[in-house]
PDB file of C-alpha atoms and ligand atoms in Angstrom:
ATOM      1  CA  UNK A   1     -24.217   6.801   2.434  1.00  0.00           C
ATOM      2  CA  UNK A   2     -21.678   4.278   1.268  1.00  0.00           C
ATOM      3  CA  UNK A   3     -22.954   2.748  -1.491  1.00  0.00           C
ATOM      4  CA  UNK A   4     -22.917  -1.197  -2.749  1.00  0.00           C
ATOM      5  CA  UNK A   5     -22.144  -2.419  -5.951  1.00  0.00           C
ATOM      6  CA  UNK A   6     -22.790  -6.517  -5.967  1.00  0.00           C
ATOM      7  CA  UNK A   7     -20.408  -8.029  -8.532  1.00  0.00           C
ATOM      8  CA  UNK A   8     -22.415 -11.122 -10.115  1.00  0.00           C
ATOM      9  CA  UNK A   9     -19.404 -12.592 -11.775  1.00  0.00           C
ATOM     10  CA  UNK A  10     -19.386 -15.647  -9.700  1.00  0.00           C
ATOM     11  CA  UNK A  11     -22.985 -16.646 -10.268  1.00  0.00           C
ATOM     12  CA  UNK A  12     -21.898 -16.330 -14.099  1.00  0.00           C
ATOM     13  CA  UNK A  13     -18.626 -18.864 -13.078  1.00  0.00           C
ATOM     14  CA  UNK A  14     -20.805 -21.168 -11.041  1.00  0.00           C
ATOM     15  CA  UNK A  15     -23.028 -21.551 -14.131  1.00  0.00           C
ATOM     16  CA  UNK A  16     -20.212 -21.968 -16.898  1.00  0.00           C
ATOM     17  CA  UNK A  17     -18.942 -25.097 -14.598  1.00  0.00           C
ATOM     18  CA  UNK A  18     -21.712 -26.785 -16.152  1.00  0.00           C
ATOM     19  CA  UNK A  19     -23.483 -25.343 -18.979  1.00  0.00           C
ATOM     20  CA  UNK A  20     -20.777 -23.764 -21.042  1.00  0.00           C
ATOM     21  CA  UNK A  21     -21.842 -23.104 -24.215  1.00  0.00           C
ATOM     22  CA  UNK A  22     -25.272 -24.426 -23.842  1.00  0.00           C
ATOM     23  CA  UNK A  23     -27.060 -20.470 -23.877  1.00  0.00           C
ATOM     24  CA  UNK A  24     -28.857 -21.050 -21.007  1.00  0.00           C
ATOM     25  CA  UNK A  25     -28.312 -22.306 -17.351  1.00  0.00           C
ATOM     26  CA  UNK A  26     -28.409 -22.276 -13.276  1.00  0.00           C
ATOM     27  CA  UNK A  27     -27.914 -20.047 -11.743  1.00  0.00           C
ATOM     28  CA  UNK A  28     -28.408 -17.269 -13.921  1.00  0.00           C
ATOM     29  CA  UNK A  29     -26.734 -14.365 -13.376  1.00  0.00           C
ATOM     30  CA  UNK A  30     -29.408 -11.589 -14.298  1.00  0.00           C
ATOM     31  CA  UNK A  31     -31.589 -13.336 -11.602  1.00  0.00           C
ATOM     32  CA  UNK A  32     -28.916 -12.854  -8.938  1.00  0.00           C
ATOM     33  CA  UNK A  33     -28.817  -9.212  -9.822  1.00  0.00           C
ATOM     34  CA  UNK A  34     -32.407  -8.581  -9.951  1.00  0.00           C
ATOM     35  CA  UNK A  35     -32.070 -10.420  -6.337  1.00  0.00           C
ATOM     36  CA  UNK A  36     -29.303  -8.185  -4.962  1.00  0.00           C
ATOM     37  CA  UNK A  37     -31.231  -4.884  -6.269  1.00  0.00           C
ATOM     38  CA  UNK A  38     -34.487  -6.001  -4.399  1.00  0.00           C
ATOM     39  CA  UNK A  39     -32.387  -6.386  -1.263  1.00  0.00           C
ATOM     40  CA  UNK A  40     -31.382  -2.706  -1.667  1.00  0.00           C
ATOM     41  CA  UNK A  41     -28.020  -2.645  -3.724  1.00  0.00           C
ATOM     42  CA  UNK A  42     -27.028   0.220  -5.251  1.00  0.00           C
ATOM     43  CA  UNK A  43     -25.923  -0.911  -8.538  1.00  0.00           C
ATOM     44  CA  UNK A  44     -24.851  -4.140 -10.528  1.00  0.00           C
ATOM     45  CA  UNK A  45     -21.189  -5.066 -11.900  1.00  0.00           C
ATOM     46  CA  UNK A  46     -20.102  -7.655 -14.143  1.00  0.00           C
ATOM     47  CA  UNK A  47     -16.832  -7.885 -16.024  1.00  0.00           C
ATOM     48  CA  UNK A  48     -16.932  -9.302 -19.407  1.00  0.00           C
ATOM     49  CA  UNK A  49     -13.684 -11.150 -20.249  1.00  0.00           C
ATOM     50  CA  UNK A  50     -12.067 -10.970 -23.475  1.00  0.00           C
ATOM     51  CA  UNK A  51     -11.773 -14.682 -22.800  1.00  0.00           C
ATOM     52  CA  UNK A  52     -15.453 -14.975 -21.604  1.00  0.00           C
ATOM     53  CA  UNK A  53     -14.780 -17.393 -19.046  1.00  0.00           C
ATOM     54  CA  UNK A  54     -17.571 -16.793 -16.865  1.00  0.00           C
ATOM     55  CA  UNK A  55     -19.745 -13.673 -17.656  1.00  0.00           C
ATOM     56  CA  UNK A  56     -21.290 -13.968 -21.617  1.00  0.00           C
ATOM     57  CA  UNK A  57     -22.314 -11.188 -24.061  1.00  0.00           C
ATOM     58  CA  UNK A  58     -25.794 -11.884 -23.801  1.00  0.00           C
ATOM     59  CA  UNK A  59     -25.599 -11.989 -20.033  1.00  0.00           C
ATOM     60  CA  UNK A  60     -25.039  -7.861 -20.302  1.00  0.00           C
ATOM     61  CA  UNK A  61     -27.394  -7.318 -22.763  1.00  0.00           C
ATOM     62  CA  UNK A  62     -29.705  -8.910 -20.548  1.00  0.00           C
ATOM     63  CA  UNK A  63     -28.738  -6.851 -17.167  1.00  0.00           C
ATOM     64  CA  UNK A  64     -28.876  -3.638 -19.132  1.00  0.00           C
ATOM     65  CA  UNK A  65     -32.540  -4.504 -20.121  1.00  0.00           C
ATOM     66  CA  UNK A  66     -34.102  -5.419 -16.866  1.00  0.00           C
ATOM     67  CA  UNK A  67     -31.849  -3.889 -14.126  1.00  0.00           C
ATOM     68  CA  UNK A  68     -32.920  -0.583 -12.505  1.00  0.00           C
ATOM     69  CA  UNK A  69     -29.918   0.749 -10.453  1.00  0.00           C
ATOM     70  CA  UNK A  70     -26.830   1.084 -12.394  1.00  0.00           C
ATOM     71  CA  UNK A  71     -24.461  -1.222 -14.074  1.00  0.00           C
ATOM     72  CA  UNK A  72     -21.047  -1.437 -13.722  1.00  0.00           C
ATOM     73  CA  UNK A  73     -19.597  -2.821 -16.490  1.00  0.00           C
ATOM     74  CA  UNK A  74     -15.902  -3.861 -15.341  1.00  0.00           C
ATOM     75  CA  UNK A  75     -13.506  -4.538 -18.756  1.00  0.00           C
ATOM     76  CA  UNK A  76     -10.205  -4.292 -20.174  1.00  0.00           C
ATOM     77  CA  UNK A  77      -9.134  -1.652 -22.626  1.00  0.00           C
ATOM     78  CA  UNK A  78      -9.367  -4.098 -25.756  1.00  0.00           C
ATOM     79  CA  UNK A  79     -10.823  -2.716 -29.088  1.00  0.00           C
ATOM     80  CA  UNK A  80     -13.411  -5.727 -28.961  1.00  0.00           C
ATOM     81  CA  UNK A  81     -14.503  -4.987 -25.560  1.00  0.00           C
ATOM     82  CA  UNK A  82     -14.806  -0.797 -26.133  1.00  0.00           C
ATOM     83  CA  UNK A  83     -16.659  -1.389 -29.193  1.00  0.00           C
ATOM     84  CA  UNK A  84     -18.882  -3.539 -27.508  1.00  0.00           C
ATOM     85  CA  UNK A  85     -19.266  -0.879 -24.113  1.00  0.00           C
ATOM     86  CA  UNK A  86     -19.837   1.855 -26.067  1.00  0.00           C
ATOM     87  CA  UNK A  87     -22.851  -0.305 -27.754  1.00  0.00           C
ATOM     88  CA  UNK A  88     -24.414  -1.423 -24.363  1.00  0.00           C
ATOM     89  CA  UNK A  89     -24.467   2.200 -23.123  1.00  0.00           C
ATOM     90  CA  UNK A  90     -23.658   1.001 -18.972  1.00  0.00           C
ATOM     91  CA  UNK A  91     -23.949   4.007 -16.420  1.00  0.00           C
ATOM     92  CA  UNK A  92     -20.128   3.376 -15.936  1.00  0.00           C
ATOM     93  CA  UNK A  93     -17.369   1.133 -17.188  1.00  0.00           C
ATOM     94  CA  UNK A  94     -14.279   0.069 -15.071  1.00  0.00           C
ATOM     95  CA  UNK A  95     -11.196  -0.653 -17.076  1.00  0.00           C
ATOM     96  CA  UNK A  96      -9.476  -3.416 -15.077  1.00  0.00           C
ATOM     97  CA  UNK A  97      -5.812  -5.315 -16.044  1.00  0.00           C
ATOM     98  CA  UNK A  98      -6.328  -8.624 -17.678  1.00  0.00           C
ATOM     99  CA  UNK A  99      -3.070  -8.861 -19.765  1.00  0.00           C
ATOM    100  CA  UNK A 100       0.147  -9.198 -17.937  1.00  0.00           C
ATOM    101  CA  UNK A 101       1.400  -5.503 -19.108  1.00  0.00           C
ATOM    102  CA  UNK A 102      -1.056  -3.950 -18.013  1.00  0.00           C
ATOM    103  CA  UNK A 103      -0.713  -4.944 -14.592  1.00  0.00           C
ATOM    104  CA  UNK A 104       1.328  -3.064 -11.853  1.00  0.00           C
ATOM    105  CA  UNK A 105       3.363  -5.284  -9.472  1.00  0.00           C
ATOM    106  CA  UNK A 106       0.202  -5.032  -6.933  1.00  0.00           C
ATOM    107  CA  UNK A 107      -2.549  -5.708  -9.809  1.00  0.00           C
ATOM    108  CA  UNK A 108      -3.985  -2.540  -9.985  1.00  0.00           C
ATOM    109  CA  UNK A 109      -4.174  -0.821 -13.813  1.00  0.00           C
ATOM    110  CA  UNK A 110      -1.245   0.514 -15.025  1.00  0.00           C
ATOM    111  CA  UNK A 111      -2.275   4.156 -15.355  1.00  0.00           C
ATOM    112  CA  UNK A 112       1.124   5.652 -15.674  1.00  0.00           C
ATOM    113  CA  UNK A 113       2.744   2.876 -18.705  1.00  0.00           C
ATOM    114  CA  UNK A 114      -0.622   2.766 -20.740  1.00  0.00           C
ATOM    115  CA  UNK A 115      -1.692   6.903 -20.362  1.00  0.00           C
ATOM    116  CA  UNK A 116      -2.525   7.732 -23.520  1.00  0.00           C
ATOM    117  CA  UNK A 117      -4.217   4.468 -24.425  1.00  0.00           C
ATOM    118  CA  UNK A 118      -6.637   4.868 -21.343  1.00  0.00           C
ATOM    119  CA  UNK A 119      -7.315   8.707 -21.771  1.00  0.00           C
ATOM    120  CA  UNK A 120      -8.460   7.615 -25.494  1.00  0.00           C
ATOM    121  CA  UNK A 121     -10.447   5.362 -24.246  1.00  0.00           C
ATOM    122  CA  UNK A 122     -11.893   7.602 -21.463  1.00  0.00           C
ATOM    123  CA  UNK A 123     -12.610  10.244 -23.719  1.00  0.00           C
ATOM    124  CA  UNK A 124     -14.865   7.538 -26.158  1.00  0.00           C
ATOM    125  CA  UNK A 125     -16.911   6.393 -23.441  1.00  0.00           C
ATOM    126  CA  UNK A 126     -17.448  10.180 -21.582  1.00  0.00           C
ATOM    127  CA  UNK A 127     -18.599  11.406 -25.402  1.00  0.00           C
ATOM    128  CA  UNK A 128     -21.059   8.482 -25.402  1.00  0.00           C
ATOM    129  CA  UNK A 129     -22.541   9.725 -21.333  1.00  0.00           C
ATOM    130  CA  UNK A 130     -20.673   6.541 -19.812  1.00  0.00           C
ATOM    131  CA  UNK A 131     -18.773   8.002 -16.972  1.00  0.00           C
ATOM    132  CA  UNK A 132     -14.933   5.807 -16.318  1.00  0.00           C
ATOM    133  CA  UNK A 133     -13.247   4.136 -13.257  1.00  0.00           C
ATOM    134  CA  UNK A 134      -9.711   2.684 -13.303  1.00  0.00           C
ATOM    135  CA  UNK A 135      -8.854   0.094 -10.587  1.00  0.00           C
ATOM    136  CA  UNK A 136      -5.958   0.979  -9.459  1.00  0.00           C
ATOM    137  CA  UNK A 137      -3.601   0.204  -6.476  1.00  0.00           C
ATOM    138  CA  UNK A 138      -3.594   3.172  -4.305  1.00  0.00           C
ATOM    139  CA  UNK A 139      -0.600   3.874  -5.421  1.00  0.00           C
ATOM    140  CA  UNK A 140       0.709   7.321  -5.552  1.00  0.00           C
ATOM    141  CA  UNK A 141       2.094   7.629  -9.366  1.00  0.00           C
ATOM    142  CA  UNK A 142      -0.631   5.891 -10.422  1.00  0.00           C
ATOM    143  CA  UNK A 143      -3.496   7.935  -8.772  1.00  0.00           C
ATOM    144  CA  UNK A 144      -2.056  10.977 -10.100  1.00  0.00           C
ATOM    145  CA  UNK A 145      -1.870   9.180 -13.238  1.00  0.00           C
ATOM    146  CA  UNK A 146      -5.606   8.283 -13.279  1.00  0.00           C
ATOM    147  CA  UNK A 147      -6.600  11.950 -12.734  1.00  0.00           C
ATOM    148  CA  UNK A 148      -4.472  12.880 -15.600  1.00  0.00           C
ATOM    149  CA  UNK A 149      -6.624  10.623 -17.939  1.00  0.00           C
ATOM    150  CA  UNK A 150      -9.945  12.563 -16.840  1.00  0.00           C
ATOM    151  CA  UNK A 151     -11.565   9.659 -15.497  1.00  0.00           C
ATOM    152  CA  UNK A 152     -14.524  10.396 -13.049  1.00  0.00           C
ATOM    153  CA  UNK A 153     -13.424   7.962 -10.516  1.00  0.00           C
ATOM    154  CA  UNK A 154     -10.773   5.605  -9.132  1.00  0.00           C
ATOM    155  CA  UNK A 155     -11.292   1.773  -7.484  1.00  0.00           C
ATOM    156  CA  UNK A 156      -8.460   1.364  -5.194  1.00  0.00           C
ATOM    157  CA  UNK A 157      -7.648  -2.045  -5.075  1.00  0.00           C
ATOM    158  CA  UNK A 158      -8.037  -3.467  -1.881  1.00  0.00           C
ATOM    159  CA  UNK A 159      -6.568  -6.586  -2.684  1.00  0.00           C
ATOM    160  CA  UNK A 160      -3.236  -6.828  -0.516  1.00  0.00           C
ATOM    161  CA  UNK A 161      -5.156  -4.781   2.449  1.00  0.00           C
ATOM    162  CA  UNK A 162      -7.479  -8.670   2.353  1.00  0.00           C
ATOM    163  CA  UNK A 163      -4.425 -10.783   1.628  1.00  0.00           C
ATOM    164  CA  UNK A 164      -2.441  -9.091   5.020  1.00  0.00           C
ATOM    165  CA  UNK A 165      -5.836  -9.109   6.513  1.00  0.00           C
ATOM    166  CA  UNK A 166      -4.927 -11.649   9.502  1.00  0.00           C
ATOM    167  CA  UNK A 167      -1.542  -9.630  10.287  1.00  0.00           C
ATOM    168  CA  UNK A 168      -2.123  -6.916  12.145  1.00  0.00           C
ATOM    169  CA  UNK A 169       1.128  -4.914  11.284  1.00  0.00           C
ATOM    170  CA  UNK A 170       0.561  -5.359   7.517  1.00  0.00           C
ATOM    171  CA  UNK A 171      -3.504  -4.738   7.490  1.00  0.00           C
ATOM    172  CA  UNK A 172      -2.840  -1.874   9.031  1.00  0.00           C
ATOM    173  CA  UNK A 173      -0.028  -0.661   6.600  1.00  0.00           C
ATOM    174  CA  UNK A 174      -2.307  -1.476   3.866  1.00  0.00           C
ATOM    175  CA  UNK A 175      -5.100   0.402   5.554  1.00  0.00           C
ATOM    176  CA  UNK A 176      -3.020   3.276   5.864  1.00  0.00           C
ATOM    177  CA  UNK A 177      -2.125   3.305   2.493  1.00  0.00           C
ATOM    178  CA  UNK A 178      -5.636   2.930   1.104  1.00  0.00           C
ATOM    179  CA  UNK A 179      -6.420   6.212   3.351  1.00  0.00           C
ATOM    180  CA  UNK A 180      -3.643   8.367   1.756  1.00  0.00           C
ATOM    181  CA  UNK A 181      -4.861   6.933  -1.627  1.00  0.00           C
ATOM    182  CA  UNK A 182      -8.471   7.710  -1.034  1.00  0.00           C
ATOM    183  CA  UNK A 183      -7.400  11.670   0.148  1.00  0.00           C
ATOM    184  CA  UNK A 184      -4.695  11.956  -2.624  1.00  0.00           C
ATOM    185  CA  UNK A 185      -7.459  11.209  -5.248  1.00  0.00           C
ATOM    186  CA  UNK A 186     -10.230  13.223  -3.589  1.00  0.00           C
ATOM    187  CA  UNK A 187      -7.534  16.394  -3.681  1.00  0.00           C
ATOM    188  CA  UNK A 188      -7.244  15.697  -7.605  1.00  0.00           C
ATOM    189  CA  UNK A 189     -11.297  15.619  -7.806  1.00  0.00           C
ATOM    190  CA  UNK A 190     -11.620  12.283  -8.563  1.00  0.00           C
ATOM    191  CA  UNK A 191     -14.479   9.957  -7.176  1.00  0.00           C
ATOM    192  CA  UNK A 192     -13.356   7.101  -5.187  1.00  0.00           C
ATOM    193  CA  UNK A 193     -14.531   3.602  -5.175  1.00  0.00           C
ATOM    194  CA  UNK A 194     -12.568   0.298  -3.386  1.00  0.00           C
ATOM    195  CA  UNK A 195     -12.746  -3.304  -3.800  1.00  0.00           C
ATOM    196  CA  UNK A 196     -11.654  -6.617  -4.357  1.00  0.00           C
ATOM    197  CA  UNK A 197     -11.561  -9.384  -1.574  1.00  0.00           C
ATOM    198  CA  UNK A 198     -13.776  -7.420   0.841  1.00  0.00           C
ATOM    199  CA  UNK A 199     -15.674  -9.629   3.142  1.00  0.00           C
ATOM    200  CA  UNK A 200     -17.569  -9.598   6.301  1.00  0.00           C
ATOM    201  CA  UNK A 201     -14.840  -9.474   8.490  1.00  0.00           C
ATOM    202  CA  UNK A 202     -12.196  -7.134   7.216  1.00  0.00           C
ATOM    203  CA  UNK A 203     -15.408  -4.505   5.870  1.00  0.00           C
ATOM    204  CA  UNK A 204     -15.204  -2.993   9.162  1.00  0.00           C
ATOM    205  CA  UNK A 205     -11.712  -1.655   9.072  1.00  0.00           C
ATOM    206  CA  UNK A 206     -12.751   0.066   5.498  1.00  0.00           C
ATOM    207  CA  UNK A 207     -14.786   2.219   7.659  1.00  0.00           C
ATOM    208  CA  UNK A 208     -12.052   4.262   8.293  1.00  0.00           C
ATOM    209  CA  UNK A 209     -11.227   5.129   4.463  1.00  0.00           C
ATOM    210  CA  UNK A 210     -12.609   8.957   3.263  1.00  0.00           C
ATOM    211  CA  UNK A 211     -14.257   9.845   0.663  1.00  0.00           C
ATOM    212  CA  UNK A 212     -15.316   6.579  -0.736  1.00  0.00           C
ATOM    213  CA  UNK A 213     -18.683   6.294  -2.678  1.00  0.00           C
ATOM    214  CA  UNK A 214     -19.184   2.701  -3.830  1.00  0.00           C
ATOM    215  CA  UNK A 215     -17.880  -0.674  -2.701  1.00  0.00           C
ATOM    216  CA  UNK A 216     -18.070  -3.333  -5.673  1.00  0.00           C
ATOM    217  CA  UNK A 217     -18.208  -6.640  -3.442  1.00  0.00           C
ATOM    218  CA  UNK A 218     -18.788 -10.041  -4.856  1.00  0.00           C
ATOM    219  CA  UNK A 219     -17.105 -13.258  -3.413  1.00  0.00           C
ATOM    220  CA  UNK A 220     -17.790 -13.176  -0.392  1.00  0.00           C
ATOM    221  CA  UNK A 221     -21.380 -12.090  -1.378  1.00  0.00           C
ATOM    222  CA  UNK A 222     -21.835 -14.874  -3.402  1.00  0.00           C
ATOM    223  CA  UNK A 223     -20.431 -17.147  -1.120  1.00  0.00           C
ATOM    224  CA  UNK A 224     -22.537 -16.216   1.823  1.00  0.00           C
ATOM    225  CA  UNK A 225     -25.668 -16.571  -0.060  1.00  0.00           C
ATOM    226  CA  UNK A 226     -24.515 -20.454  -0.153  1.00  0.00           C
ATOM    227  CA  UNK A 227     -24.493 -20.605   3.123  1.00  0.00           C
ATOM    228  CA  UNK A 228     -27.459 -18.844   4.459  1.00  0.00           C
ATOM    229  CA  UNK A 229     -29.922 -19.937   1.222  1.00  0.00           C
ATOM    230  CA  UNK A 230     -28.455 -23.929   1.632  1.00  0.00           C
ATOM    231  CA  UNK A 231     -31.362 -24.805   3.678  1.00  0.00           C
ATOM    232  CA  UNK A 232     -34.142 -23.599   1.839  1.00  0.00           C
ATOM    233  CA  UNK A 233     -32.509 -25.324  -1.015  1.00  0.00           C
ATOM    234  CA  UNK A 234     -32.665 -28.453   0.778  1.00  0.00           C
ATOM    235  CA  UNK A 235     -36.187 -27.942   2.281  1.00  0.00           C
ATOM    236  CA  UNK A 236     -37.338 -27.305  -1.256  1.00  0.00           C
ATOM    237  CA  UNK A 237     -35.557 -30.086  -2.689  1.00  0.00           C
ATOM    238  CA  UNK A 238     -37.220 -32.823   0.045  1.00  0.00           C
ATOM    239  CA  UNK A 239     -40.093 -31.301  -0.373  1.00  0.00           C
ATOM    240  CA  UNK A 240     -40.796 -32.750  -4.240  1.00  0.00           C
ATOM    241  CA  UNK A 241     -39.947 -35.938  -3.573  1.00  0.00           C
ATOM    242  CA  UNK A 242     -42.494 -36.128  -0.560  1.00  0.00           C
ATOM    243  CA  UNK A 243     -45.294 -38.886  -1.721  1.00  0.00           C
ATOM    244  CA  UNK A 244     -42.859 -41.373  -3.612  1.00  0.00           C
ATOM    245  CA  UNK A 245     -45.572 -43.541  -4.671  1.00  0.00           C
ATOM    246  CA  UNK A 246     -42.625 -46.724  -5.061  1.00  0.00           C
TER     247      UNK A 246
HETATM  248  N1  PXP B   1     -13.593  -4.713  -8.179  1.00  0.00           N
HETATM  249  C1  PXP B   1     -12.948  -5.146  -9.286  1.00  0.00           C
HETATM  250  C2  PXP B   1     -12.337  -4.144 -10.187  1.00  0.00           C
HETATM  251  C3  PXP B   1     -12.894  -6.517  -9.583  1.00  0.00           C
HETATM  252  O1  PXP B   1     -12.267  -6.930 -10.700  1.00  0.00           O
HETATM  253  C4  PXP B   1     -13.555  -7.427  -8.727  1.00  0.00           C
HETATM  254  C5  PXP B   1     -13.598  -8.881  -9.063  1.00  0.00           C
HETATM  255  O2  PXP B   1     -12.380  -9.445  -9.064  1.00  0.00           O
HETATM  256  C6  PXP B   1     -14.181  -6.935  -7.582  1.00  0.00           C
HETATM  257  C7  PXP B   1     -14.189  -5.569  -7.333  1.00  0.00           C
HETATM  258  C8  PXP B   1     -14.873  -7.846  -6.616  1.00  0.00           C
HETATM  259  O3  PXP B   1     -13.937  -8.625  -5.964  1.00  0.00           O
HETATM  260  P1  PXP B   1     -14.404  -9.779  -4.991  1.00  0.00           P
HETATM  261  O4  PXP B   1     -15.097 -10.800  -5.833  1.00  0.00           O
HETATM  262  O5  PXP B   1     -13.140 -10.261  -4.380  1.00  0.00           O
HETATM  263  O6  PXP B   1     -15.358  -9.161  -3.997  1.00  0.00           O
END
């Protein structure tokens, strides 16, 4: 069964927009998780940002407490940030670009310019029972790169297969190249995962990618639950100020 990882970040952003730095605040984040899990997700991700700019510290602390599935805690390969994962103890980290080197020219993590830096770091978190993903762009160098750090698992990045989404010649190029990705990786016996701009149209077409284990999905998650929970929202809203006594 394909699995689904909801990625909360946005709840975390939508919150920041008006209570930064205040501690507390709607919507909260760990609520929206303990939401997705009761609607059957298979796990929780959340990237914490060196610049925290929408997901805080004690936002993980929080999810690793109370959530029952697994979290995914999505990160860069900074010493603040390791020292901090290897604290928390998540099921498994991601270690995602967020500095301009570390980026490959189609945002996936430059496996192949930062190897030893990201098989250190591997290492670490596989001696403290945290198993590692790198998002990568399935991209052949770099897959083979990501094996050679002895991470558990890959995320292609399934960004540019969303961006050409509504050209049929280059969705399907990008589809094709997720699929050689997804069997290059499972040949070097690494676990595949995919994400990043996934949505309820274009999911269908991922169908057709092997071996993959987990989608992390959030956007379009987040924004759908806009939509469809608006008119409760509304209804609820109405209903206490029913009997204005002015
Ligand atoms: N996977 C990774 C590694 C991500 O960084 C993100 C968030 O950007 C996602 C998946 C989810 O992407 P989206 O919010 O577009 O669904």
């Amino acid at each position: 069964m394909l699995k689904l990882g909801v990625n909360i970040d946005h709840v975390a952003t939508l919150r920041e927009a008006r209570y930064r730095g205040r501690g507390a605040g709607e919507p909260d984040p760990v609520a929206a998780a303990l939401v997705c899990e009761g609607a059957g997700a298979h796990g929780i991700t959340a990237h914490l940002r060196e610049d925290r700019r929408h997901i805080q510290d004690r936002d993980i602390w929080d999810l690793r407490e109370v959530i029952q599935t697994r979290l995914n805690l999505e990160m860069a390969n900074a010493p603040e940030i390791v020292a901090i994962a290897l604290k928390l103890k998540p099921d498994i980290i991601c270690l995602v670009p967020e500095r301009r080197q570390e980026v490959t020219t189609e945002g996936g993590l430059d496996v192949a310019g930062n190897l030893s830096a990201l098989a250190e770091t591997r290492k670490r978190m596989n001696d403290t029972g945290i198993e590692v993903s790198l998002f990568i762009a399935p991209d052949p160098a770099q897959i083979e790169a990501a094996a050679r750090t002895g991470s558990q698992f890959i995320e292609l990045h399934t960004g540019a297969f969303a961006e050409h989404y509504d050209d049929e010649r280059g969705r399907m190029a990008e589809l094709d190249r997720l699929i050689a990705g997804a069997r290059q990786a499972h040949a070097l016996g690494l676990k595949v995962n995919a994400g990043h701009g996934l949505n309820y149209q274009n999911l269908a077409l991922i169908h057709r990618v092997p071996h993959l284990i987990e989608l992390n999905i959030g956007h379009s998650i987040i924004s759908r639950a806009v939509t469809v929970g608006l008119e409760t929202a509304t209804r609820q809203m109405l209903h206490l100020m029913e009997n204005y006594p002015g």
